PDB file of C-alpha atoms in Angstrom:
ATOM      1  CA  MET A   1       0.935  29.784 -22.600  1.00 38.00           C
ATOM      2  CA  PHE A   2       2.668  31.203 -19.493  1.00 41.00           C
ATOM      3  CA  LYS A   3      -0.719  31.882 -17.890  1.00 50.00           C
ATOM      4  CA  ASN A   4      -1.703  28.254 -18.381  1.00 58.00           C
ATOM      5  CA  VAL A   5       1.489  27.027 -16.709  1.00 83.00           C
ATOM      6  CA  ILE A   6       1.675  29.270 -13.634  1.00 85.00           C
ATOM      7  CA  SER A   7      -1.340  29.349 -11.326  1.00 89.00           C
ATOM      8  CA  LYS A   8      -2.576  32.820 -10.376  1.00 92.00           C
ATOM      9  CA  ARG A   9      -3.067  31.701  -6.776  1.00 93.00           C
ATOM     10  CA  ALA A  10       0.537  30.467  -6.652  1.00 94.00           C
ATOM     11  CA  VAL A  11       1.650  34.056  -7.268  1.00 95.00           C
ATOM     12  CA  LEU A  12      -1.097  36.026  -5.515  1.00 96.00           C
ATOM     13  CA  TYR A  13      -1.246  34.226  -2.160  1.00 96.00           C
ATOM     14  CA  PRO A  14       2.502  34.376  -1.408  1.00 96.00           C
ATOM     15  CA  LEU A  15       2.418  38.097  -2.243  1.00 97.00           C
ATOM     16  CA  LEU A  16      -0.517  38.618   0.130  1.00 97.00           C
ATOM     17  CA  MET A  17       1.286  36.747   2.899  1.00 97.00           C
ATOM     18  CA  LEU A  18       4.473  38.735   2.389  1.00 97.00           C
ATOM     19  CA  SER A  19       2.505  41.991   2.379  1.00 97.00           C
ATOM     20  CA  ALA A  20       0.850  41.056   5.688  1.00 96.00           C
ATOM     21  CA  MET A  21       4.195  40.104   7.242  1.00 96.00           C
ATOM     22  CA  TRP A  22       5.902  43.334   6.207  1.00 96.00           C
ATOM     23  CA  PHE A  23       2.892  45.418   7.241  1.00 96.00           C
ATOM     24  CA  GLY A  24       3.013  43.754  10.668  1.00 95.00           C
ATOM     25  CA  TYR A  25       6.730  44.508  10.910  1.00 94.00           C
ATOM     26  CA  PHE A  26       6.046  48.132   9.913  1.00 94.00           C
ATOM     27  CA  LEU A  27       3.500  48.415  12.743  1.00 93.00           C
ATOM     28  CA  GLN A  28       6.076  47.014  15.149  1.00 92.00           C
ATOM     29  CA  MET A  29       8.539  49.691  14.073  1.00 91.00           C
ATOM     30  CA  GLN A  30       5.861  52.295  14.794  1.00 91.00           C
ATOM     31  CA  GLY A  31       5.507  51.096  18.379  1.00 87.00           C
ATOM     32  CA  PHE A  32       2.618  48.648  18.065  1.00 86.00           C
ATOM     33  CA  PHE A  33       2.741  45.043  19.343  1.00 83.00           C
ATOM     34  CA  GLN A  34       5.150  45.740  22.179  1.00 82.00           C
ATOM     35  CA  SER A  35       5.603  43.828  25.456  1.00 81.00           C
ATOM     36  CA  CYS A  36       4.843  40.462  23.857  1.00 86.00           C
ATOM     37  CA  PHE A  37       1.427  41.607  22.650  1.00 90.00           C
ATOM     38  CA  GLY A  38       0.514  39.461  19.635  1.00 91.00           C
ATOM     39  CA  ALA A  39       3.122  36.806  20.446  1.00 93.00           C
ATOM     40  CA  ILE A  40       2.547  33.195  21.498  1.00 94.00           C
ATOM     41  CA  ILE A  41       3.074  32.971  25.250  1.00 93.00           C
ATOM     42  CA  PRO A  42       2.944  29.272  26.177  1.00 92.00           C
ATOM     43  CA  LEU A  43       0.264  28.135  28.615  1.00 91.00           C
ATOM     44  CA  LEU A  44      -0.960  31.666  29.342  1.00 92.00           C
ATOM     45  CA  PRO A  45      -4.388  32.881  28.113  1.00 93.00           C
ATOM     46  CA  GLU A  46      -2.972  36.195  26.877  1.00 92.00           C
ATOM     47  CA  GLY A  47      -0.705  34.233  24.554  1.00 92.00           C
ATOM     48  CA  LEU A  48      -3.550  32.607  22.614  1.00 95.00           C
ATOM     49  CA  LEU A  49      -3.861  35.618  20.312  1.00 94.00           C
ATOM     50  CA  GLY A  50      -0.374  34.859  19.052  1.00 94.00           C
ATOM     51  CA  ILE A  51      -1.607  31.662  17.407  1.00 96.00           C
ATOM     52  CA  ILE A  52      -3.123  33.936  14.748  1.00 96.00           C
ATOM     53  CA  THR A  53      -0.901  37.027  14.838  1.00 95.00           C
ATOM     54  CA  SER A  54       2.625  35.777  15.611  1.00 95.00           C
ATOM     55  CA  PRO A  55       3.576  34.901  11.983  1.00 96.00           C
ATOM     56  CA  PHE A  56       3.083  38.583  11.100  1.00 96.00           C
ATOM     57  CA  LEU A  57       5.559  39.765  13.746  1.00 94.00           C
ATOM     58  CA  HIS A  58       9.368  39.603  13.678  1.00 93.00           C
ATOM     59  CA  GLY A  59      12.202  40.637  15.926  1.00 89.00           C
ATOM     60  CA  ASN A  60      14.366  42.515  13.402  1.00 92.00           C
ATOM     61  CA  ILE A  61      14.991  43.047   9.706  1.00 95.00           C
ATOM     62  CA  ASP A  62      17.171  39.928   9.389  1.00 94.00           C
ATOM     63  CA  HIS A  63      14.439  37.853  11.002  1.00 93.00           C
ATOM     64  CA  ILE A  64      11.714  38.912   8.578  1.00 95.00           C
ATOM     65  CA  ILE A  65      13.959  38.660   5.503  1.00 95.00           C
ATOM     66  CA  GLY A  66      15.040  35.184   6.594  1.00 93.00           C
ATOM     67  CA  ASN A  67      11.392  34.090   6.730  1.00 94.00           C
ATOM     68  CA  SER A  68      10.125  36.000   3.688  1.00 96.00           C
ATOM     69  CA  ILE A  69      12.201  34.131   1.113  1.00 94.00           C
ATOM     70  CA  PRO A  70      11.191  30.574   2.135  1.00 93.00           C
ATOM     71  CA  ILE A  71       7.574  31.651   2.692  1.00 96.00           C
ATOM     72  CA  ALA A  72       7.370  32.991  -0.870  1.00 95.00           C
ATOM     73  CA  PHE A  73       9.073  29.955  -2.401  1.00 94.00           C
ATOM     74  CA  LEU A  74       7.262  27.259  -0.420  1.00 95.00           C
ATOM     75  CA  MET A  75       3.835  28.888  -0.731  1.00 96.00           C
ATOM     76  CA  PHE A  76       4.353  29.090  -4.494  1.00 95.00           C
ATOM     77  CA  LEU A  77       5.106  25.354  -4.621  1.00 94.00           C
ATOM     78  CA  LEU A  78       2.114  24.571  -2.399  1.00 94.00           C
ATOM     79  CA  TYR A  79      -0.434  26.505  -4.461  1.00 95.00           C
ATOM     80  CA  GLN A  80       1.104  25.519  -7.785  1.00 93.00           C
ATOM     81  CA  PHE A  81       1.281  21.756  -7.240  1.00 91.00           C
ATOM     82  CA  TYR A  82      -1.348  21.159  -4.521  1.00 92.00           C
ATOM     83  CA  PRO A  83      -4.191  23.513  -5.530  1.00 92.00           C
ATOM     84  CA  GLN A  84      -6.935  21.201  -4.230  1.00 91.00           C
ATOM     85  CA  VAL A  85      -5.674  21.160  -0.639  1.00 93.00           C
ATOM     86  CA  ALA A  86      -3.454  24.251  -0.484  1.00 94.00           C
ATOM     87  CA  ASN A  87      -5.818  26.406   1.594  1.00 96.00           C
ATOM     88  CA  LYS A  88      -6.546  23.585   4.027  1.00 95.00           C
ATOM     89  CA  VAL A  89      -2.849  22.798   4.431  1.00 96.00           C
ATOM     90  CA  PHE A  90      -1.862  26.421   4.936  1.00 97.00           C
ATOM     91  CA  ILE A  91      -4.613  27.412   7.378  1.00 96.00           C
ATOM     92  CA  THR A  92      -4.653  24.133   9.312  1.00 96.00           C
ATOM     93  CA  GLY A  93      -0.867  24.080   9.527  1.00 96.00           C
ATOM     94  CA  TRP A  94      -0.744  27.695  10.712  1.00 97.00           C
ATOM     95  CA  LEU A  95      -3.298  27.265  13.505  1.00 97.00           C
ATOM     96  CA  ALA A  96      -2.251  23.769  14.591  1.00 97.00           C
ATOM     97  CA  THR A  97       1.406  24.777  14.823  1.00 96.00           C
ATOM     98  CA  GLY A  98       0.592  27.877  16.859  1.00 95.00           C
ATOM     99  CA  LEU A  99      -1.608  25.876  19.208  1.00 96.00           C
ATOM    100  CA  LEU A 100       1.054  23.223  19.691  1.00 96.00           C
ATOM    101  CA  VAL A 101       3.668  25.885  20.481  1.00 94.00           C
ATOM    102  CA  TRP A 102       1.282  27.386  23.035  1.00 94.00           C
ATOM    103  CA  LEU A 103       0.763  23.976  24.646  1.00 93.00           C
ATOM    104  CA  LEU A 104       4.463  23.121  24.954  1.00 88.00           C
ATOM    105  CA  PRO A 105       5.887  24.106  28.354  1.00 81.00           C
ATOM    106  CA  PRO A 106       8.699  26.684  27.943  1.00 77.00           C
ATOM    107  CA  ILE A 107      11.407  24.833  29.857  1.00 77.00           C
ATOM    108  CA  ASP A 108      15.140  25.464  29.524  1.00 71.00           C
ATOM    109  CA  ILE A 109      16.544  22.323  27.914  1.00 67.00           C
ATOM    110  CA  LEU A 110      19.735  22.415  30.018  1.00 65.00           C
ATOM    111  CA  THR A 111      18.573  23.639  33.429  1.00 69.00           C
ATOM    112  CA  GLY A 112      14.958  22.472  33.393  1.00 69.00           C
ATOM    113  CA  GLU A 113      13.824  25.875  34.622  1.00 75.00           C
ATOM    114  CA  TYR A 114      10.524  27.405  33.524  1.00 75.00           C
ATOM    115  CA  MET A 115      10.929  30.419  31.205  1.00 77.00           C
ATOM    116  CA  TYR A 116       8.518  33.158  30.236  1.00 81.00           C
ATOM    117  CA  THR A 117       8.863  33.221  26.454  1.00 86.00           C
ATOM    118  CA  CYS A 118       7.263  35.223  23.654  1.00 90.00           C
ATOM    119  CA  THR A 119       7.353  33.471  20.292  1.00 92.00           C
ATOM    120  CA  ILE A 120       6.965  35.498  17.088  1.00 93.00           C
ATOM    121  CA  GLY A 121       7.826  34.907  13.445  1.00 93.00           C
ATOM    122  CA  ALA A 122       6.650  32.802  10.517  1.00 94.00           C
ATOM    123  CA  SER A 123       9.281  30.086  10.882  1.00 94.00           C
ATOM    124  CA  GLY A 124       6.702  27.621  12.221  1.00 94.00           C
ATOM    125  CA  VAL A 125       4.694  28.077   9.018  1.00 96.00           C
ATOM    126  CA  VAL A 126       7.880  27.634   6.988  1.00 95.00           C
ATOM    127  CA  TYR A 127       8.455  24.259   8.645  1.00 95.00           C
ATOM    128  CA  VAL A 128       4.834  23.232   8.022  1.00 96.00           C
ATOM    129  CA  LEU A 129       5.165  23.944   4.310  1.00 95.00           C
ATOM    130  CA  ALA A 130       8.611  22.378   3.921  1.00 94.00           C
ATOM    131  CA  PHE A 131       7.708  19.133   5.680  1.00 94.00           C
ATOM    132  CA  PHE A 132       4.325  18.895   3.983  1.00 95.00           C
ATOM    133  CA  LEU A 133       5.859  19.326   0.519  1.00 93.00           C
ATOM    134  CA  PHE A 134       8.559  16.769   1.246  1.00 92.00           C
ATOM    135  CA  PHE A 135       6.446  14.029   2.821  1.00 92.00           C
ATOM    136  CA  SER A 136       3.462  14.529   0.528  1.00 90.00           C
ATOM    137  CA  GLY A 137       5.599  13.684  -2.480  1.00 89.00           C
ATOM    138  CA  VAL A 138       6.962  10.631  -0.672  1.00 89.00           C
ATOM    139  CA  PHE A 139       3.542   9.400   0.464  1.00 88.00           C
ATOM    140  CA  LYS A 140       1.942   9.869  -2.974  1.00 85.00           C
ATOM    141  CA  TRP A 141       5.028   8.473  -4.767  1.00 84.00           C
ATOM    142  CA  ASN A 142       4.289  10.621  -7.790  1.00 80.00           C
ATOM    143  CA  MET A 143       7.357  11.436  -9.883  1.00 78.00           C
ATOM    144  CA  LYS A 144       6.447  15.104 -10.349  1.00 82.00           C
ATOM    145  CA  LEU A 145       5.679  15.601  -6.662  1.00 83.00           C
ATOM    146  CA  LEU A 146       8.784  13.654  -5.673  1.00 85.00           C
ATOM    147  CA  THR A 147      10.769  16.150  -7.719  1.00 86.00           C
ATOM    148  CA  ILE A 148       9.278  18.901  -5.562  1.00 87.00           C
ATOM    149  CA  SER A 149      10.251  16.907  -2.473  1.00 87.00           C
ATOM    150  CA  MET A 150      13.849  16.674  -3.671  1.00 88.00           C
ATOM    151  CA  LEU A 151      13.847  20.395  -4.473  1.00 85.00           C
ATOM    152  CA  VAL A 152      12.753  21.185  -0.914  1.00 87.00           C
ATOM    153  CA  VAL A 153      15.457  18.924   0.505  1.00 83.00           C
ATOM    154  CA  LEU A 154      18.068  20.537  -1.747  1.00 81.00           C
ATOM    155  CA  TYR A 155      17.331  24.067  -0.602  1.00 80.00           C
ATOM    156  CA  TYR A 156      15.945  23.542   2.911  1.00 81.00           C
ATOM    157  CA  GLY A 157      17.357  20.231   4.087  1.00 77.00           C
ATOM    158  CA  SER A 158      19.273  22.027   6.822  1.00 80.00           C
ATOM    159  CA  LEU A 159      15.970  22.992   8.444  1.00 85.00           C
ATOM    160  CA  VAL A 160      16.071  19.706  10.303  1.00 86.00           C
ATOM    161  CA  TRP A 161      18.745  21.104  12.660  1.00 86.00           C
ATOM    162  CA  GLY A 162      16.416  23.923  13.655  1.00 85.00           C
ATOM    163  CA  MET A 163      14.139  21.439  15.414  1.00 87.00           C
ATOM    164  CA  PHE A 164      16.708  21.001  18.186  1.00 84.00           C
ATOM    165  CA  PRO A 165      17.694  23.523  20.871  1.00 79.00           C
ATOM    166  CA  GLU A 166      20.625  25.652  19.791  1.00 75.00           C
ATOM    167  CA  GLU A 167      22.212  25.052  23.196  1.00 70.00           C
ATOM    168  CA  LEU A 168      22.926  21.451  22.167  1.00 73.00           C
ATOM    169  CA  PHE A 169      25.379  22.608  19.515  1.00 74.00           C
ATOM    170  CA  TYR A 170      26.874  25.815  20.891  1.00 71.00           C
ATOM    171  CA  ASN A 171      28.044  27.172  24.226  1.00 73.00           C
ATOM    172  CA  LEU A 172      25.816  30.235  24.513  1.00 69.00           C
ATOM    173  CA  GLN A 173      26.285  33.021  27.022  1.00 69.00           C
ATOM    174  CA  GLU A 174      22.495  33.482  27.235  1.00 68.00           C
ATOM    175  CA  PRO A 175      19.433  31.422  26.224  1.00 64.00           C
ATOM    176  CA  SER A 176      18.876  31.173  22.479  1.00 69.00           C
ATOM    177  CA  ARG A 177      16.272  33.471  20.960  1.00 77.00           C
ATOM    178  CA  ILE A 178      15.445  30.878  18.292  1.00 82.00           C
ATOM    179  CA  SER A 179      12.261  28.918  19.031  1.00 86.00           C
ATOM    180  CA  TRP A 180      13.062  25.291  18.328  1.00 88.00           C
ATOM    181  CA  GLN A 181       9.594  24.518  19.710  1.00 90.00           C
ATOM    182  CA  ALA A 182       7.994  26.391  16.805  1.00 92.00           C
ATOM    183  CA  HIS A 183      10.218  24.593  14.305  1.00 93.00           C
ATOM    184  CA  LEU A 184       9.526  21.172  15.792  1.00 93.00           C
ATOM    185  CA  SER A 185       5.792  21.875  15.977  1.00 95.00           C
ATOM    186  CA  GLY A 186       5.704  22.966  12.341  1.00 94.00           C
ATOM    187  CA  ALA A 187       7.630  19.884  11.225  1.00 94.00           C
ATOM    188  CA  VAL A 188       5.316  17.517  13.123  1.00 95.00           C
ATOM    189  CA  VAL A 189       2.153  19.245  11.924  1.00 96.00           C
ATOM    190  CA  GLY A 190       3.346  19.393   8.302  1.00 95.00           C
ATOM    191  CA  SER A 191       4.212  15.695   8.302  1.00 95.00           C
ATOM    192  CA  ILE A 192       0.845  14.723   9.804  1.00 96.00           C
ATOM    193  CA  ILE A 193      -1.066  16.834   7.280  1.00 95.00           C
ATOM    194  CA  ALA A 194       0.916  15.248   4.425  1.00 94.00           C
ATOM    195  CA  PHE A 195      -0.112  11.799   5.659  1.00 93.00           C
ATOM    196  CA  ALA A 196      -3.739  12.861   6.171  1.00 93.00           C
ATOM    197  CA  PHE A 197      -3.993  14.233   2.614  1.00 91.00           C
ATOM    198  CA  LYS A 198      -1.991  11.512   0.884  1.00 87.00           C
ATOM    199  CA  LYS A 199      -5.080  10.255  -0.990  1.00 83.00           C
ATOM    200  CA  VAL A 200      -6.333  13.713  -1.916  1.00 76.00           C
ATOM    201  CA  GLY A 201      -5.292  15.503  -5.096  1.00 65.00           C
ATOM    202  CA  GLU A 202      -2.849  14.282  -7.705  1.00 61.00           C
ATOM    203  CA  LYS A 203      -1.879  10.646  -7.307  1.00 57.00           C
ATOM    204  CA  LYS A 204       0.719   8.384  -8.843  1.00 56.00           C
ATOM    205  CA  LYS A 205      -0.200   7.551 -12.425  1.00 58.00           C
ATOM    206  CA  LYS A 206       0.353   3.980 -13.505  1.00 57.00           C
ATOM    207  CA  PHE A 207       0.607   3.598 -17.245  1.00 53.00           C
ATOM    208  CA  ILE A 208      -0.489   0.461 -19.056  1.00 50.00           C
ATOM    209  CA  TRP A 209       3.067  -0.497 -19.933  1.00 48.00           C
ATOM    210  CA  GLU A 210       3.939  -0.612 -16.213  1.00 55.00           C
ATOM    211  CA  PHE A 211       1.691  -3.637 -15.684  1.00 54.00           C
ATOM    212  CA  PRO A 212       3.371  -7.077 -15.762  1.00 58.00           C
ATOM    213  CA  ASN A 213       3.075  -9.187 -18.927  1.00 58.00           C
ATOM    214  CA  TYR A 214       2.178  -6.142 -20.979  1.00 57.00           C
ATOM    215  CA  TYR A 215       3.216  -6.254 -24.632  1.00 55.00           C
ATOM    216  CA  ASN A 216       1.955  -4.237 -27.542  1.00 61.00           C
ATOM    217  CA  GLU A 217       3.331  -4.945 -30.990  1.00 58.00           C
ATOM    218  CA  LYS A 218       2.956  -1.271 -31.958  1.00 61.00           C
ATOM    219  CA  ASP A 219       5.308  -0.268 -29.127  1.00 59.00           C
ATOM    220  CA  ASP A 220       8.078  -2.526 -30.456  1.00 63.00           C
ATOM    221  CA  LYS A 221       9.933  -0.133 -32.769  1.00 71.00           C
ATOM    222  CA  LEU A 222      12.429  -2.742 -34.026  1.00 67.00           C
ATOM    223  CA  TRP A 223       9.602  -5.079 -34.979  1.00 67.00           C
ATOM    224  CA  GLN A 224       7.727  -2.290 -36.744  1.00 72.00           C
ATOM    225  CA  GLU A 225      10.850  -1.285 -38.696  1.00 77.00           C
ATOM    226  CA  TYR A 226      11.426  -4.883 -39.766  1.00 73.00           C
ATOM    227  CA  LYS A 227       7.851  -5.177 -41.042  1.00 73.00           C
ATOM    228  CA  GLU A 228       8.248  -1.976 -43.049  1.00 78.00           C
ATOM    229  CA  ASN A 229      11.585  -3.013 -44.546  1.00 81.00           C
ATOM    230  CA  HIS A 230      10.575  -6.626 -45.329  1.00 75.00           C
ATOM    231  CA  PRO A 231       6.956  -6.581 -46.502  1.00 76.00           C
ATOM    232  CA  GLU A 232       7.524  -9.736 -48.559  1.00 73.00           C
ATOM    233  CA  ASP A 233       7.853 -11.734 -45.358  1.00 69.00           C
ATOM    234  CA  PHE A 234       4.324 -10.827 -44.354  1.00 66.00           C
ATOM    235  CA  MET A 235       2.461 -11.447 -47.611  1.00 68.00           C
ATOM    236  CA  GLU A 236      -0.626 -13.582 -47.226  1.00 62.00           C
ATOM    237  CA  LEU A 237       0.171 -17.244 -47.909  1.00 56.00           C
ATOM    238  CA  PRO A 238      -1.933 -19.138 -50.480  1.00 57.00           C
ATOM    239  CA  TYR A 239      -4.686 -21.190 -48.945  1.00 55.00           C
ATOM    240  CA  LYS A 240      -4.044 -24.917 -48.926  1.00 58.00           C
ATOM    241  CA  LYS A 241      -7.098 -27.018 -49.355  1.00 61.00           C
ATOM    242  CA  ARG A 242      -7.647 -29.684 -46.738  1.00 65.00           C
ATOM    243  CA  ASP A 243      -6.827 -33.225 -47.955  1.00 65.00           C
ATOM    244  CA  ASP A 244      -9.814 -35.441 -48.635  1.00 67.00           C
ATOM    245  CA  ILE A 245      -9.253 -39.200 -48.856  1.00 64.00           C
ATOM    246  CA  TRP A 246     -11.938 -39.585 -51.536  1.00 64.00           C
ATOM    247  CA  ASP A 247      -9.840 -37.465 -53.886  1.00 67.00           C
ATOM    248  CA  HIS A 248      -7.182 -40.185 -53.824  1.00 65.00           C
ATOM    249  CA  LEU A 249      -9.577 -43.101 -54.397  1.00 62.00           C
ATOM    250  CA  ASP A 250      -8.174 -44.019 -57.816  1.00 69.00           C
ATOM    251  CA  GLU A 251      -4.643 -44.099 -56.506  1.00 69.00           C
ATOM    252  CA  LEU A 252      -5.687 -46.428 -53.735  1.00 64.00           C
ATOM    253  CA  ARG A 253      -7.409 -48.834 -56.142  1.00 65.00           C
ATOM    254  CA  LYS A 254      -4.249 -49.209 -58.202  1.00 66.00           C
ATOM    255  CA  LYS A 255      -2.412 -50.302 -55.117  1.00 61.00           C
TER     256      LYS A 255
END
């Protein structure tokens, strides 16, 4: 029964992604991927590789742990409840988000100065998944998928603040190391994909009793109970023969 409820892909694919992320972090600890190699470097050709590799790389142990938990949870929801489009959403969201981050000019939000930035981490993918799961349930207006949307909001509603530069909320001594560009890109891409796939996969089911003017006697429990408790009220009435004037001919003659 458990096997029929939980999809194998919903367990396997998050584990594969986590394994790749932690293997990439292990290679970083061994001295690989240094000097921004493998990161997204906006508007520079050498940064294009990061579109594919950056989600596997992280700055420190807190960074990778902070991304591993939502990646596992959100990927499980994606592959469990959107199996028909899960691969397309995940791969398209990954690449489109990375490309958008690469295209955005790395400008300091306060000074307007150009910055040489190296973006790594899977947070952009996290935002893709979170915003896709939320808006897909809203666009489809399916009660089960809306429940998933509310679950995402409950646990990750605060993600919305990550789409803005940290400098807007705090007085920092140095530029923030958090890439709001990656978060914003992931949110935009996830929302667009949710809209694009709103007619694909499970849709809102409309039951017959939801239609106007619907009434079925068998669905009326009170009426059914009354019929069972008072069968005498529903006995077939004796047939009354139609009156024929010729049957009353003798009576008419006497008048």
